[in-house]
């Protein structure tokens, strides 16, 4: 592989009629995300209050470049940027910089002024995603999420004239500083799921569990499939990353091949997997990020409170799978 392998011209790519409009719009969202990360990199690099300005700048800068132009960069360059990005995280050199948090008095005054309207921006993101998924399926729900974020920003600006674009940049930088390298975990885990599937991990799992499942016994197959989804989700941190591998390895040969409804079984297997999401630190955006943002001393506090709910829900899901199979 050379440093030119994979290089393409952005203008040629955007003007190519063979590239779907949804893909082009989604790429624009990634470009915006990259610019936000680069802003955070520059702000941290020149922030005298940041205890690790160089490491923070390298991490956010490398991530920003990959998001901004990774599609068109040579494969080797993308790989080097990703390796470079991991080094500050490994040595814990990604730190928070100066945080311009609004005062309690200002926050309370704005809460009284805006009231329940503050939920409108959040709802607009979900409504936009649903609208795009149902009305504009060719563009896709992910594009709808991006459009929803823009709409929510406009709502926030209309609620308060002091809310300028710089406010969003400052707050995005503050949020990234709080989350830190954990923000990468969902993307890395999703990539890992694709790698596992491509590497044939599902076939290996099928060979391992085959002796445990009596031939033709769909009930045992469902139980193993569901428990496998929970365990693999706990490892991967995301049920979407686990569903393909576990369906190829267990779901199809030991459940679906016996005549079970694939729509019902796979849908319930996915939701069963989310019981594993409630019980793993690998699901950082659900279980670790809230702890960091709320400054909770026990970093596993969220998980400990969710286990009592996750286990009975898991059992109910398995019983439902068996009943509807």
PDB file of N, CA, C and O in Angstrom, residues 4 77 194:
ATOM      1  N   UNK A   4      -0.768   6.979  -1.697  1.00  0.00           N
ATOM      2  CA  UNK A   4      -1.778   7.491  -2.636  1.00  0.00           C
ATOM      3  C   UNK A   4      -2.958   6.553  -2.765  1.00  0.00           C
ATOM      4  O   UNK A   4      -3.952   6.909  -3.393  1.00  0.00           O
ATOM      5  N   UNK A  77      -2.663   7.352   5.287  1.00  0.00           N
ATOM      6  CA  UNK A  77      -2.726   8.602   6.052  1.00  0.00           C
ATOM      7  C   UNK A  77      -3.831   8.524   7.101  1.00  0.00           C
ATOM      8  O   UNK A  77      -3.639   8.928   8.258  1.00  0.00           O
ATOM      9  N   UNK A 194     -18.268  -4.683  12.358  1.00  0.00           N
ATOM     10  CA  UNK A 194     -18.108  -4.955  10.928  1.00  0.00           C
ATOM     11  C   UNK A 194     -16.887  -5.826  10.676  1.00  0.00           C
ATOM     12  O   UNK A 194     -16.916  -6.740   9.837  1.00  0.00           O
TER      13      UNK A 194
END
